[in-house]
Coordinates of C-alpha atoms in Angstrom, one line a residue:
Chain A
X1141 CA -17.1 18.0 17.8
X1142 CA -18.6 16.2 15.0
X1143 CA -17.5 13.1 13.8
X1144 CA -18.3 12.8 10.1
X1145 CA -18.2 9.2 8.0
X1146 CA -18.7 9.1 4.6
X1147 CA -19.4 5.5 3.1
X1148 CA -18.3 5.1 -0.3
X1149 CA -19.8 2.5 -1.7
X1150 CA -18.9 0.5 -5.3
X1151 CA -22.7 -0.1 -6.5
X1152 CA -20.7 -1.6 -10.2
X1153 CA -21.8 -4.6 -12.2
X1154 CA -19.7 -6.7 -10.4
X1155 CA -20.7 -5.7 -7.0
X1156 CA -24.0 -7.8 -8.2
X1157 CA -22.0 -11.2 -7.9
X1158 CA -21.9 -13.5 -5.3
X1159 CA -18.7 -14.4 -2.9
X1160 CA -18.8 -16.8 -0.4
X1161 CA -21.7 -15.9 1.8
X1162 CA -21.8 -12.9 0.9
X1163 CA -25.2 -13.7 -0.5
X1164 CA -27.7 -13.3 -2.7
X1165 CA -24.9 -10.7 -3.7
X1166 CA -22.2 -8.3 -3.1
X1167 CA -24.0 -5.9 -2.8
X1168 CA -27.0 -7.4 -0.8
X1169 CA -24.8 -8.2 1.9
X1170 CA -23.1 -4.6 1.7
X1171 CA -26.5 -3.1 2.1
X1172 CA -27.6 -5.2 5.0
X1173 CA -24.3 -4.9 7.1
X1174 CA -23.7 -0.9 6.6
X1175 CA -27.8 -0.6 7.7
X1176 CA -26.5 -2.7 10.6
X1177 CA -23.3 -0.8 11.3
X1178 CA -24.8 3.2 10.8
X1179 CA -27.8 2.4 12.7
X1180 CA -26.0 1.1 15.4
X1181 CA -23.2 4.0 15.2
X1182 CA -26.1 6.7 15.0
X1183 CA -27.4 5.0 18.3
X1184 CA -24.3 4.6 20.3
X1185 CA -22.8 7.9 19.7
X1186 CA -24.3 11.2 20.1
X1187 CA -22.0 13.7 17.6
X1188 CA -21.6 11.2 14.8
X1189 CA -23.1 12.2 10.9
X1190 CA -23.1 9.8 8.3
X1191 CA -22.9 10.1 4.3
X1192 CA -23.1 8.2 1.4
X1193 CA -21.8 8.3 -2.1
X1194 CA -21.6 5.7 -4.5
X1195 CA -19.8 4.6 -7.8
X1196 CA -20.4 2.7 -11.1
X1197 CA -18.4 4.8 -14.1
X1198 CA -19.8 7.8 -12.2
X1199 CA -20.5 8.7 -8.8
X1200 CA -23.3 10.5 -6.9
X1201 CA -24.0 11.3 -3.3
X1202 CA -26.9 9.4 -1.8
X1203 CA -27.2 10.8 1.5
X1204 CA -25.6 14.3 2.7
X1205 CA -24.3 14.5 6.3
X1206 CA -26.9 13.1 8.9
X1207 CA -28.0 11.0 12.2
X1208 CA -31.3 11.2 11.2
X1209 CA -32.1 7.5 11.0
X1210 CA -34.9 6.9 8.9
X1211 CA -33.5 9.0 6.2
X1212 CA -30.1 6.4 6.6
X1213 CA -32.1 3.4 6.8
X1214 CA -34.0 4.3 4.0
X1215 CA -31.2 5.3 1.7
X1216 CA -29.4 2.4 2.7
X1217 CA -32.5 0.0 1.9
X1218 CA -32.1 1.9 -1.9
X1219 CA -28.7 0.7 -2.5
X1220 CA -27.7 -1.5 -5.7
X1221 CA -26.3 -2.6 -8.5
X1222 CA -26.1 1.1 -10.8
X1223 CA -23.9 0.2 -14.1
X1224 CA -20.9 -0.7 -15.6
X1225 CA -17.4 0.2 -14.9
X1226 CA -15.9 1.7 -11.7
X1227 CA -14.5 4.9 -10.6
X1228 CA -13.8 4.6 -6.8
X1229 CA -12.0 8.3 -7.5
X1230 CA -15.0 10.0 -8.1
X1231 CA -16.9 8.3 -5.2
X1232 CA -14.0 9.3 -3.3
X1233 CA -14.0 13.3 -4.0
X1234 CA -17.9 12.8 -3.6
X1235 CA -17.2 12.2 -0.5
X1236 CA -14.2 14.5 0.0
X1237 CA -16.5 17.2 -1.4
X1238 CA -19.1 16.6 1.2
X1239 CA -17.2 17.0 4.2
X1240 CA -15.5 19.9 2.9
X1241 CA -17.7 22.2 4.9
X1242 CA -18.7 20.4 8.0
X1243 CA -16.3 20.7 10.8
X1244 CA -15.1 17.9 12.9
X1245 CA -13.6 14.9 11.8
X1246 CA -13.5 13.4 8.4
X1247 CA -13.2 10.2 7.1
X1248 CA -14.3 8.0 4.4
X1249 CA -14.5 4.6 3.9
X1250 CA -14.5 3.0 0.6
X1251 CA -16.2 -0.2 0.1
X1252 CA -15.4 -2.3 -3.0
X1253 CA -14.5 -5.7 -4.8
X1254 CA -11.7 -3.6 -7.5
X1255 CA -11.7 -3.4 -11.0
X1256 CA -11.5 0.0 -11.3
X1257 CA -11.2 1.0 -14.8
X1258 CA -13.1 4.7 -14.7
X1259 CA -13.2 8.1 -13.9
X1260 CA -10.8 10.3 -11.8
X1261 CA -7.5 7.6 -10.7
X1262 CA -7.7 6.7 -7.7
X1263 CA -4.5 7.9 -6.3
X1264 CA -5.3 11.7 -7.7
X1265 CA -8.5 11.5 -5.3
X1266 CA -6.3 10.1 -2.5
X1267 CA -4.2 13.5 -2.5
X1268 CA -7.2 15.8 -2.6
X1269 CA -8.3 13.7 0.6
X1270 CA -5.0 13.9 1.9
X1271 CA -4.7 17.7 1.2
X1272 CA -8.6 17.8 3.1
X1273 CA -7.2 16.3 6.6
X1274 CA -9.7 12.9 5.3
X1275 CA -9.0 9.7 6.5
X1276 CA -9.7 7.2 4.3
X1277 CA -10.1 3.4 4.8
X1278 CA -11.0 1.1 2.1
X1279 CA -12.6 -2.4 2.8
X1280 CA -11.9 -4.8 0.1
X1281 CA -15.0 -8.1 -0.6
X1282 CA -12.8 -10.8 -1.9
X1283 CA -9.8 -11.8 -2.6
X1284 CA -8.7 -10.6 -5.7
X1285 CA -7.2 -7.4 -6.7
X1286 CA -5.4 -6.3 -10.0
X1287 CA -1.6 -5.6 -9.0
X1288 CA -2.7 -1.7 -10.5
X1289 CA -5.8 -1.7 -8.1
X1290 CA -3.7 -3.3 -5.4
X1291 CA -0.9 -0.7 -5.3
X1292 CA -3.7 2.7 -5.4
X1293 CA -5.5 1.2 -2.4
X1294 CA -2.2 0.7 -1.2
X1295 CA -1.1 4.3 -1.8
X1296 CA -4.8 6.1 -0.9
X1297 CA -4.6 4.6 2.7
X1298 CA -0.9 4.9 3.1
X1299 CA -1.2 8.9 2.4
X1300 CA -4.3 9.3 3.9
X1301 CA -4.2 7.7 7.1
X1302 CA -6.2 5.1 6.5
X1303 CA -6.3 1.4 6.6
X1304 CA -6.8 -1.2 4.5
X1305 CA -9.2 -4.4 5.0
X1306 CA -9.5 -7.7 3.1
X1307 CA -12.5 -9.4 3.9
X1308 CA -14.2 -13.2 2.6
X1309 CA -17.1 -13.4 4.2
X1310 CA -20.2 -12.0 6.3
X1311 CA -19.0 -12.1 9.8
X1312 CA -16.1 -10.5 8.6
X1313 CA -17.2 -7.4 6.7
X1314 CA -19.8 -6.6 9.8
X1315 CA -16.8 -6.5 12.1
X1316 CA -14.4 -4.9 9.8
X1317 CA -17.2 -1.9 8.9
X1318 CA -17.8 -1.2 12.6
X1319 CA -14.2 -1.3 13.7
X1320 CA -13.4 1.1 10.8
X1321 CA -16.2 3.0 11.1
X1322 CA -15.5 3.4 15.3
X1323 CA -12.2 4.3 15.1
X1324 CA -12.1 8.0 14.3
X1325 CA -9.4 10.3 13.4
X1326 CA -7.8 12.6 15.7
X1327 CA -7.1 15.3 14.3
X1328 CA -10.0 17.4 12.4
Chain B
X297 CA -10.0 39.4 -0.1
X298 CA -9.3 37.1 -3.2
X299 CA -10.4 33.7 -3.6
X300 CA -8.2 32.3 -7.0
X301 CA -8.5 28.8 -8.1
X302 CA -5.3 27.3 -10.0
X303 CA -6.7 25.4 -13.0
X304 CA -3.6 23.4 -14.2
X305 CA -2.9 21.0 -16.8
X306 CA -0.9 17.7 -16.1
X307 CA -0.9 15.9 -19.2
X308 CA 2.0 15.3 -21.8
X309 CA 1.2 18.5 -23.5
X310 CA 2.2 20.8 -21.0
X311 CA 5.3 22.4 -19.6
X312 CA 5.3 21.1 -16.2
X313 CA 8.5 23.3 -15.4
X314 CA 6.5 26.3 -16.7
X315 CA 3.5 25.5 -14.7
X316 CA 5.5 24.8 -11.1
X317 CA 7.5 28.2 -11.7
X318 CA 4.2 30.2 -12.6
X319 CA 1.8 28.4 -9.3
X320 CA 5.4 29.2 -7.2
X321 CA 5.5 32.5 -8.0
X322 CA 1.2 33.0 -7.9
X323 CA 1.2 31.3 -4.1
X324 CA 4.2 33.6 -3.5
X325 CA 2.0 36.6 -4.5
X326 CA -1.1 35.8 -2.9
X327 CA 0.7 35.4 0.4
X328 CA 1.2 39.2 0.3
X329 CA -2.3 39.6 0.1
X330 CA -4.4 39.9 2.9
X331 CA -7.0 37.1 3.5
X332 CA -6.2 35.7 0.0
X333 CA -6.8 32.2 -0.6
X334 CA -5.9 29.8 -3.5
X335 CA -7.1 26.2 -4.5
X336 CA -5.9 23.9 -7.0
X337 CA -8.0 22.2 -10.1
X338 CA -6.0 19.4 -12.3
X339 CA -7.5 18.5 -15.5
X340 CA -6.2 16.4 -18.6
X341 CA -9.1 14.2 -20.1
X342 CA -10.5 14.4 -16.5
X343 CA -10.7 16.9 -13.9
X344 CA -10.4 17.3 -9.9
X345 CA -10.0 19.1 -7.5
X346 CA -6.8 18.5 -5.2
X347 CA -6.6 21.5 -2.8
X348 CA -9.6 23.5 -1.7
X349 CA -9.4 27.4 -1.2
X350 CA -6.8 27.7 1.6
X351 CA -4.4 30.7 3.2
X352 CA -2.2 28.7 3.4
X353 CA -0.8 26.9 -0.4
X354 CA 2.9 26.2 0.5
X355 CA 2.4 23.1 -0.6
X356 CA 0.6 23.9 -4.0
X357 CA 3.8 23.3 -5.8
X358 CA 4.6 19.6 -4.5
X359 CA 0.6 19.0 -4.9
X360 CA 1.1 19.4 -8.2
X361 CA 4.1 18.0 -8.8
X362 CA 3.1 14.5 -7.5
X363 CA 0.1 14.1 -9.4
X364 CA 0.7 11.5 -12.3
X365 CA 0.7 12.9 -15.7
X366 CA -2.9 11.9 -17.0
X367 CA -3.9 10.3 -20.1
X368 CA -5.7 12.1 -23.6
X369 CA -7.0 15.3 -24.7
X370 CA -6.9 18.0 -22.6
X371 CA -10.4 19.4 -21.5
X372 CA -10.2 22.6 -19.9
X373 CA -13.4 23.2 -20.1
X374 CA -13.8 20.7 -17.4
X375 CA -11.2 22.5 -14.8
X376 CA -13.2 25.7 -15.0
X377 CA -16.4 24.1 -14.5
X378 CA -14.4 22.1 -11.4
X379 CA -13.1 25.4 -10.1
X380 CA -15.9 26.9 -10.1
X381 CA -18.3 24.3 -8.0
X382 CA -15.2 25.1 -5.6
X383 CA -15.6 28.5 -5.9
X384 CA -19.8 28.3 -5.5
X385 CA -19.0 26.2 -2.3
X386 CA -16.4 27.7 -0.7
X387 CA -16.5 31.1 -1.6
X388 CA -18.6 34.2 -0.4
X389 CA -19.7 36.3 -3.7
X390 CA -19.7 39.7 -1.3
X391 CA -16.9 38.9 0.5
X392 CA -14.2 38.6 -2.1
X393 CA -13.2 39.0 -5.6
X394 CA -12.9 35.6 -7.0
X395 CA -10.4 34.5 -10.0
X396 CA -9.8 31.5 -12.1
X397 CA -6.6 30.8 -13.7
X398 CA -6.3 28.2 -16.3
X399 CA -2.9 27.1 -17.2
X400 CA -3.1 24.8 -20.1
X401 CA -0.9 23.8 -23.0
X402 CA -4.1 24.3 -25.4
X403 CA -2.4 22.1 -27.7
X404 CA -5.5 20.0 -29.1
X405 CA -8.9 20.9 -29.6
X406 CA -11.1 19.9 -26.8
X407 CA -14.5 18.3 -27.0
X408 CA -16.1 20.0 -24.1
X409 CA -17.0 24.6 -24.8
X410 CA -14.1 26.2 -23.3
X411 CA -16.4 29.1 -24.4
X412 CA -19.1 28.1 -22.4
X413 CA -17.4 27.0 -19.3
X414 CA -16.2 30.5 -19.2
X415 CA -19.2 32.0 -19.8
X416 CA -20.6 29.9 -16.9
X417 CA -17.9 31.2 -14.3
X418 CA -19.2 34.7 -15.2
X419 CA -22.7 34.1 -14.4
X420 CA -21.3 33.5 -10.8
X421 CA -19.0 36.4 -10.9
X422 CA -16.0 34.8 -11.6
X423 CA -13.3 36.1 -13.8
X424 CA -11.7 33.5 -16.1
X425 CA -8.0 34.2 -17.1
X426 CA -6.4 31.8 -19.4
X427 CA -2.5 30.8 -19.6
X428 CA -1.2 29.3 -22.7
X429 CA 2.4 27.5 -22.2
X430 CA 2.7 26.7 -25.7
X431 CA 4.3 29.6 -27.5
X432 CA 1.5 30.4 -29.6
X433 CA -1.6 31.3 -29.6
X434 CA -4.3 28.2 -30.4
X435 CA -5.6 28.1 -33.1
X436 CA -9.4 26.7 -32.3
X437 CA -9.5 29.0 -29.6
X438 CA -12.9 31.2 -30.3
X439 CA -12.2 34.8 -31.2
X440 CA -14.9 35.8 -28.4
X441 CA -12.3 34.5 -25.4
X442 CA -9.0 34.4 -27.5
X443 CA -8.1 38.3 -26.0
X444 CA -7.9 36.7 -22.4
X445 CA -5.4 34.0 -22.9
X446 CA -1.9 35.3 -22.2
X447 CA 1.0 33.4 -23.5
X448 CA 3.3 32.0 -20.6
X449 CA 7.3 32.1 -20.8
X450 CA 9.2 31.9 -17.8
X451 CA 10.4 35.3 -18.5
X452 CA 7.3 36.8 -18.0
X453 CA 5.2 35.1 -15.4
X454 CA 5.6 38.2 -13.2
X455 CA 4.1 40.3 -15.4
X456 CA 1.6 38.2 -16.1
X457 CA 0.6 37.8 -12.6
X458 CA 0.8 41.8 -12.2
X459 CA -1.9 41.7 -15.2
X460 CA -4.3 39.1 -13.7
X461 CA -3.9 39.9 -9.6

């Protein structure tokens, strides 16, 4: 049986900001890590795909379900900064949508530093995940949510089945992205 | 086989009541049907999807019921145009007949062709049928689509679903 990820990854202004070590940016060290994480996922297990959307104040899909790993590394390798604003719902039903018709497992993982401001609320793309047996995990860079962005993350992993991640630094988002992304749901 | 996709409004136009009565009675309906399936579009300024084409809806009622009422002008243009990338994906043209039903207030005049969003579901064989819970007709609803909206009361919903199933 298939074991489907889909990354969902915030590609917003912000994301083009340093934190800590997570350097030259966000979204440099995003981009090196989830090359990391797939490539070694792809490797070590046989029946796992791997997707990719990503979100500014719109979202798109990058990569459909797929081990092939050039096509990953070189989608990853294509990832950053996209535009203002940030609409992790919209990312998220990417996502949703495109494990709709793949069997297996299904879970996303939503990558972000907050702010969300755009699009479809979070929480309303939570319960069509929810509704679509997807697992959702969201990994937050930094320390600092909005209480409003606090309590949807809050809500999208509680419904979904998911957890949720705070990470500050390097060594801590490559651990946290391949723990999440290992751990996959029981139930398809 | 039928494949209908609920296109409901949550905003603070509509009659939520009306709306949970009419999906309540539709999902009862359909589960008389053999190999019938419903999904569930919610639009305001926004749309999405919350529940793909399923057998089994039960739940269709409390789905909608806990979604958050969503902020400015209703676009159901949007819904149908959600609906029907559910419909393109999900659903097999030769298979089944395939139906969206829009349940809107229709109170303010969108930005986005409702005319043209209909237009579009018929291209992929897709019947639009339109629900008005405000007891009048709208106003800036083009004369070309204004026959197909029915007005909702919770009187007739039964009759209105023996019209549109």
């Amino acid at each position: 049986m298939w074991s489907n990820i889909v990354y969902v990854i915030d590609t917003s202004y912000s994301m083009g900001e340093k934190y800590n070590d997570l350097t030259p940016r966000k979204i440099d060290a995003t981009r090196d890590v989830l090359a990391y994480t797939a490539t070694k996922l792809v490797d070590a297990k046989a029946l796992v795909r791997i997707g990719i959307t990503v979100f500014f104040s719109r979202a798109y899909p990058l990569i459909g379900l797929t081990r092939d790993r050039e096509i990953i590394t070189r989608s990853i390798n294509r990832l950053r900064v996209l535009g203002e604003g940030s609409a992790p719902g919209d990312g998220l039903i990417e996502a949703v949508k495109m494990l709709r018709r793949g069997g297996g497992t299904k879970k996303a993982i939503i990558v972000t530093d907050g702010g969300f401001n755009e699009g479809v609320p979070l929480d309303i793309a939570a319960l069509y995940a929810a509704n679509s047996n997807v697992v959702v995990d969201v990994v937050v860079l930094g320390d600092f949510l909005s209480e409003r962005d606090q309590r949807l993350v809050e809500f999208t992993v509680k419904i979904c089945n998911g957890e949720l991640f705070r990470v500050a630094n390097k060594a801590e988002l490559i651990r946290t992205l391949y723990r999440s992304s290992s751990s996959f749901p029981e139930n398809p | 086989m039928i494949d209908v996709v609920a296109v409901a409004e949550k905003s603070r136009y509509i009659n939520i009541d009306l709306v949970k009565a009419f999906l309540s009675s539709l999902m009862h309906r359909l589960s008389r049907i053999e190999l019938s399936r419903l999904g569930l579009v919610v639009y305001s300024r926004l749309a999405a999807p919350v529940l793909d084409l399923t057998e089994n809806a039960a739940s269709i009622v409390d789905i909608y019921a806990k979604i958050p009422v969503m902020r400015g002008i209703p676009e159901p243009a949007l819904g149908v145009y959600e609906a029907c990338d559910m419909i393109r994906e999900l659903s097999e043209e030769s298979l089944s007949s395939r139906l969206i039903v829009v349940i809107g207030s229709f109170a303010k005049k969108p930005k986005n062709d409702l005319e043209a969003a209909i237009s579009y579901s018929e291209s992929l064989g897709v019947k639009t049928m339109l629900m008005s819970t405000t007891p009048r007709k709208p106003s800036w609803i083009p004369e070309e689509i204004a026959h197909t909206v029915l007005i909702l009361r919770q009187t007739n919903i039964d009759r209105a679903l023996r019209q549109i199933l």
